Every structure is written in structure tokens, then in C-alpha cells.
mmCIF file of C-alpha atoms in Angstrom:
data_model
loop_
_atom_site.group_PDB
_atom_site.id
_atom_site.type_symbol
_atom_site.label_atom_id
_atom_site.label_comp_id
_atom_site.label_asym_id
_atom_site.label_seq_id
_atom_site.Cartn_x
_atom_site.Cartn_y
_atom_site.Cartn_z
ATOM 1 C CA MET A 1142 127.543 168.968 39.491
ATOM 2 C CA ILE A 1143 126.290 169.768 42.980
ATOM 3 C CA ILE A 1144 127.748 167.891 45.916
ATOM 4 C CA LEU A 1145 125.764 168.128 49.110
ATOM 5 C CA GLU A 1146 127.506 167.719 52.411
ATOM 6 C CA SER A 1147 125.559 166.018 55.140
ATOM 7 C CA ASN A 1148 125.331 167.258 58.688
ATOM 8 C CA ALA A 1149 124.443 163.739 59.836
ATOM 9 C CA ARG A 1150 126.454 162.491 62.776
ATOM 10 C CA ILE A 1151 126.743 159.355 64.827
ATOM 11 C CA ILE A 1152 125.342 159.590 68.339
ATOM 12 C CA GLU A 1153 127.885 157.874 70.534
ATOM 13 C CA ASP A 1154 125.659 156.922 73.440
ATOM 14 C CA PRO A 1155 122.004 157.230 72.476
ATOM 15 C CA LEU A 1156 119.648 157.296 75.444
ATOM 16 C CA PHE A 1157 116.726 154.905 75.246
ATOM 17 C CA ILE A 1158 114.206 154.841 78.082
ATOM 18 C CA GLU A 1159 111.536 152.167 78.505
ATOM 19 C CA VAL A 1160 108.112 153.796 78.752
ATOM 20 C CA PRO A 1161 104.854 151.967 79.652
ATOM 21 C CA LEU A 1162 102.939 151.004 76.494
ATOM 22 C CA VAL A 1163 99.145 151.058 76.292
ATOM 23 C CA ASN A 1164 98.060 148.975 73.315
ATOM 24 C CA ARG A 1165 94.894 147.144 72.299
ATOM 25 C CA LYS A 1166 95.798 144.049 74.343
ATOM 26 C CA PHE A 1167 96.229 146.010 77.587
ATOM 27 C CA LYS A 1168 93.642 148.763 77.001
ATOM 28 C CA MET A 1169 90.906 147.322 79.243
ATOM 29 C CA TYR A 1170 93.339 146.433 82.062
ATOM 30 C CA PHE A 1171 94.770 149.944 81.885
ATOM 31 C CA LEU A 1172 91.347 151.630 81.984
ATOM 32 C CA GLU A 1173 90.206 149.389 84.820
ATOM 33 C CA SER A 1174 93.310 150.287 86.832
ATOM 34 C CA LEU A 1175 92.597 153.999 86.261
ATOM 35 C CA SER A 1176 89.019 153.652 87.499
ATOM 36 C CA ARG A 1177 90.218 151.802 90.606
ATOM 37 C CA ASN A 1178 93.245 154.078 91.040
ATOM 38 C CA THR A 1179 95.534 151.039 91.155
ATOM 39 C CA PHE A 1180 98.827 150.252 89.436
ATOM 40 C CA ILE A 1181 99.238 147.555 86.807
ATOM 41 C CA HIS A 1182 102.387 146.403 85.097
ATOM 42 C CA LEU A 1183 102.267 147.340 81.411
ATOM 43 C CA PRO A 1184 104.605 146.225 78.650
ATOM 44 C CA THR A 1185 107.193 148.850 77.742
ATOM 45 C CA TYR A 1186 108.374 150.541 74.573
ATOM 46 C CA GLU A 1187 111.863 152.006 74.147
ATOM 47 C CA VAL A 1188 111.878 155.728 73.378
ATOM 48 C CA LEU A 1189 114.930 157.655 72.194
ATOM 49 C CA CYS A 1190 115.270 160.860 74.205
ATOM 50 C CA ASP A 1191 117.799 163.552 75.073
ATOM 51 C CA LEU A 1192 117.226 163.461 78.828
ATOM 52 C CA PRO A 1193 115.426 161.000 81.124
ATOM 53 C CA GLN A 1194 113.205 163.898 82.275
ATOM 54 C CA ASP A 1195 111.841 164.093 78.712
ATOM 55 C CA VAL A 1196 109.769 160.946 79.303
ATOM 56 C CA GLU A 1197 109.168 161.157 83.046
ATOM 57 C CA GLY A 1198 105.520 160.366 83.784
ATOM 58 C CA CYS A 1199 104.809 159.596 80.128
ATOM 59 C CA LEU A 1200 103.081 156.684 78.423
ATOM 60 C CA VAL A 1201 103.235 155.421 74.858
ATOM 61 C CA PHE A 1202 99.796 155.024 73.295
ATOM 62 C CA ASP A 1203 99.365 152.759 70.299
ATOM 63 C CA VAL A 1204 96.992 154.375 67.811
ATOM 64 C CA GLU A 1205 95.492 150.929 67.176
ATOM 65 C CA LEU A 1206 93.639 151.281 70.455
ATOM 66 C CA ASP A 1207 91.548 154.012 68.823
ATOM 67 C CA ASP A 1208 89.347 152.669 66.051
ATOM 68 C CA TYR A 1209 88.176 156.160 65.129
ATOM 69 C CA SER A 1210 91.442 158.053 64.641
ATOM 70 C CA MET A 1211 91.988 159.359 61.141
ATOM 71 C CA LEU A 1212 94.976 161.483 62.152
ATOM 72 C CA TYR A 1213 97.493 158.627 62.284
ATOM 73 C CA ALA A 1214 97.951 155.248 60.684
ATOM 74 C CA PRO A 1215 97.376 152.113 62.778
ATOM 75 C CA GLN A 1216 100.536 151.031 64.629
ATOM 76 C CA THR A 1217 101.654 154.641 65.126
ATOM 77 C CA LYS A 1218 102.940 155.118 68.648
ATOM 78 C CA LEU A 1219 102.605 158.461 70.431
ATOM 79 C CA LEU A 1220 104.406 159.663 73.549
ATOM 80 C CA VAL A 1221 101.750 161.192 75.816
ATOM 81 C CA LYS A 1222 101.649 162.823 79.235
ATOM 82 C CA LYS A 1223 98.647 163.162 81.533
ATOM 83 C CA VAL A 1224 96.930 166.548 81.710
ATOM 84 C CA GLU A 1225 95.809 167.306 85.247
ATOM 85 C CA ILE A 1226 92.084 167.944 85.675
ATOM 86 C CA GLU A 1227 92.755 171.406 87.120
ATOM 87 C CA VAL A 1228 93.990 172.653 83.718
ATOM 88 C CA TRP A 1229 91.447 170.980 81.411
ATOM 89 C CA ASP A 1230 89.559 174.266 81.039
ATOM 90 C CA THR A 1231 92.647 175.908 79.524
ATOM 91 C CA ILE A 1232 93.761 173.150 77.146
ATOM 92 C CA ALA A 1233 94.874 174.657 73.852
ATOM 93 C CA SER A 1234 94.595 173.116 70.412
ATOM 94 C CA GLY A 1235 96.656 169.991 69.871
ATOM 95 C CA VAL A 1236 96.504 166.208 69.676
ATOM 96 C CA TYR A 1237 95.221 164.474 72.787
ATOM 97 C CA ALA A 1238 94.173 161.024 73.961
ATOM 98 C CA VAL A 1239 90.899 161.279 75.868
ATOM 99 C CA ASN A 1240 89.374 158.590 78.093
ATOM 100 C CA PHE A 1241 85.606 159.007 78.372
ATOM 101 C CA ASN A 1242 82.540 156.995 79.399
ATOM 102 C CA THR A 1243 84.824 154.824 81.555
ATOM 103 C CA ASN A 1244 86.079 152.421 78.864
ATOM 104 C CA GLN A 1245 86.582 154.531 75.726
ATOM 105 C CA ILE A 1246 89.828 156.121 74.514
ATOM 106 C CA THR A 1247 90.094 158.263 71.432
ATOM 107 C CA ILE A 1248 93.067 160.077 69.933
ATOM 108 C CA LYS A 1249 91.984 163.257 68.216
ATOM 109 C CA ARG A 1250 92.734 166.948 67.788
ATOM 110 C CA ILE A 1251 91.158 169.408 70.211
ATOM 111 C CA ARG A 1252 90.007 172.515 68.388
ATOM 112 C CA GLU A 1253 87.124 173.722 70.521
ATOM 113 C CA ASN A 1254 87.537 173.831 74.263
ATOM 114 C CA ASP A 1255 84.224 175.073 75.662
ATOM 115 C CA LEU A 1256 84.659 173.451 79.072
ATOM 116 C CA ILE A 1257 84.267 176.790 80.866
ATOM 117 C CA GLU A 1258 81.174 178.102 79.063
ATOM 118 C CA LYS A 1259 79.334 174.987 77.847
ATOM 119 C CA SER A 1260 81.118 172.161 79.722
ATOM 120 C CA THR A 1261 81.966 170.519 76.370
ATOM 121 C CA LEU A 1262 85.117 169.552 74.536
ATOM 122 C CA THR A 1263 85.034 168.937 70.774
ATOM 123 C CA LEU A 1264 87.558 166.537 69.248
ATOM 124 C CA TYR A 1265 88.272 166.185 65.533
ATOM 125 C CA ALA A 1266 89.531 163.130 63.677
ATOM 126 C CA ASN A 1267 90.427 165.002 60.492
ATOM 127 C CA PRO A 1268 92.973 167.783 60.144
ATOM 128 C CA ASP A 1269 90.398 169.827 58.216
ATOM 129 C CA THR A 1270 87.403 171.532 59.784
ATOM 130 C CA SER A 1271 84.722 169.492 58.025
ATOM 131 C CA GLY A 1272 83.633 167.938 61.290
ATOM 132 C CA GLU A 1273 83.753 164.415 59.839
ATOM 133 C CA GLY A 1274 84.672 162.027 62.629
ATOM 134 C CA SER A 1275 84.301 164.721 65.284
ATOM 135 C CA ILE A 1276 82.927 164.066 68.731
ATOM 136 C CA THR A 1277 81.686 166.484 71.386
ATOM 137 C CA LEU A 1278 82.053 165.291 74.963
ATOM 138 C CA LYS A 1279 80.437 166.598 78.124
ATOM 139 C CA LYS A 1280 82.941 167.372 80.861
ATOM 140 C CA SER A 1281 81.139 164.941 83.174
ATOM 141 C CA ASP A 1282 81.865 162.093 80.709
ATOM 142 C CA ILE A 1283 85.628 162.748 80.547
ATOM 143 C CA ASN A 1284 87.793 160.681 82.885
ATOM 144 C CA HIS A 1285 91.379 161.390 81.784
ATOM 145 C CA ILE A 1286 93.232 163.426 79.156
ATOM 146 C CA TRP A 1287 96.777 162.952 77.866
ATOM 147 C CA LYS A 1288 98.605 165.381 75.572
ATOM 148 C CA ALA A 1289 100.553 163.854 72.677
ATOM 149 C CA TYR A 1290 104.090 165.240 72.581
ATOM 150 C CA LYS A 1291 105.934 163.101 70.087
ATOM 151 C CA MET A 1292 105.405 160.426 67.482
ATOM 152 C CA VAL A 1293 107.894 157.737 68.499
ATOM 153 C CA SER A 1294 107.100 155.231 65.762
ATOM 154 C CA ALA A 1295 104.992 155.223 62.617
ATOM 155 C CA PRO A 1296 104.653 152.899 59.637
ATOM 156 C CA LEU A 1297 105.083 154.194 56.127
ATOM 157 C CA PRO A 1298 101.835 154.462 54.179
ATOM 158 C CA VAL A 1299 101.247 151.670 51.705
ATOM 159 C CA ASN A 1300 100.059 152.676 48.258
ATOM 160 C CA ASP A 1301 98.294 149.816 46.527
#
């Protein structure tokens, strides 16, 4: 008989920080505030973190706001941080939320960053390289980019 010992431990004082939440209900208000460079009050979502600096300047994006994401199930919440425009040309592969054509947001994987040579950025919905659900954006159409750092909540898949 094998007895496994657990290394689980109780965290005495877990640190939860409220982070602004961008969901379907507030998507248009959020995008409008970005285009006007104004502040709006968003609902918040509690995120467990080690240090307050871990979530400084971050947002929580609800995957439901992206009808085209095949990477995550609806209701998945991702902790994201804005990528400054000065470094867009050097963005490496990863999962990003991209605001384009003023009122569109998509959450996809960046695999091809051709912003320097072709002024395009190609985003993929699928983890494979089939190209299904991919989108290529011109740099001039991109308004904002956020890098996803952490999945803070996700539903379990339902098998019918």
C-alpha cells in the first residue's frame, strides 16, 4: 500500500486584490473610455496574488467578451496588462487581448509578429497552426494590446 503525503498547506492570510473587470456588459463603455482617454468605473473581480505589485495596472478580461476565442471556455477570466505601443514591434508569442477597429476585442495567441516588416500582426484562435479562426490585423487598425499573464478563473468543461 502506498501512502502519499501532501505538501498542501493553509495560507494564513491570503491576499486578494480587487482588479477592474471588463466583461460583456461593460465592454462598450470601456472601449469608449479608451477612445476618449477618459476613466470609467468598472466592476471589480478579486484576484489572489502574492504581492499587490503583481496586479498593479492590470485588468481582468472575461473571455465572454470575445465571441471568436477558441482558446478558452466562456466565463474564463484572464489577468491582463497593457502593452505599451512602443514595444508592439517586439511582442513575442503568447496570449493577448487586442482592441482593433475601435470597438472590437479579441483574445487570441500571437504567433506571427510582422509589425516591423509588413505592419501586420497575425492572431490565432486555435493552439494548432491550421489557421482556423486566425485574423491578420494591420498595425493602423490596432488600438490597444494587453498581454494575458494568468487565468484567474475558469469553468470546468461539461461533457454531454
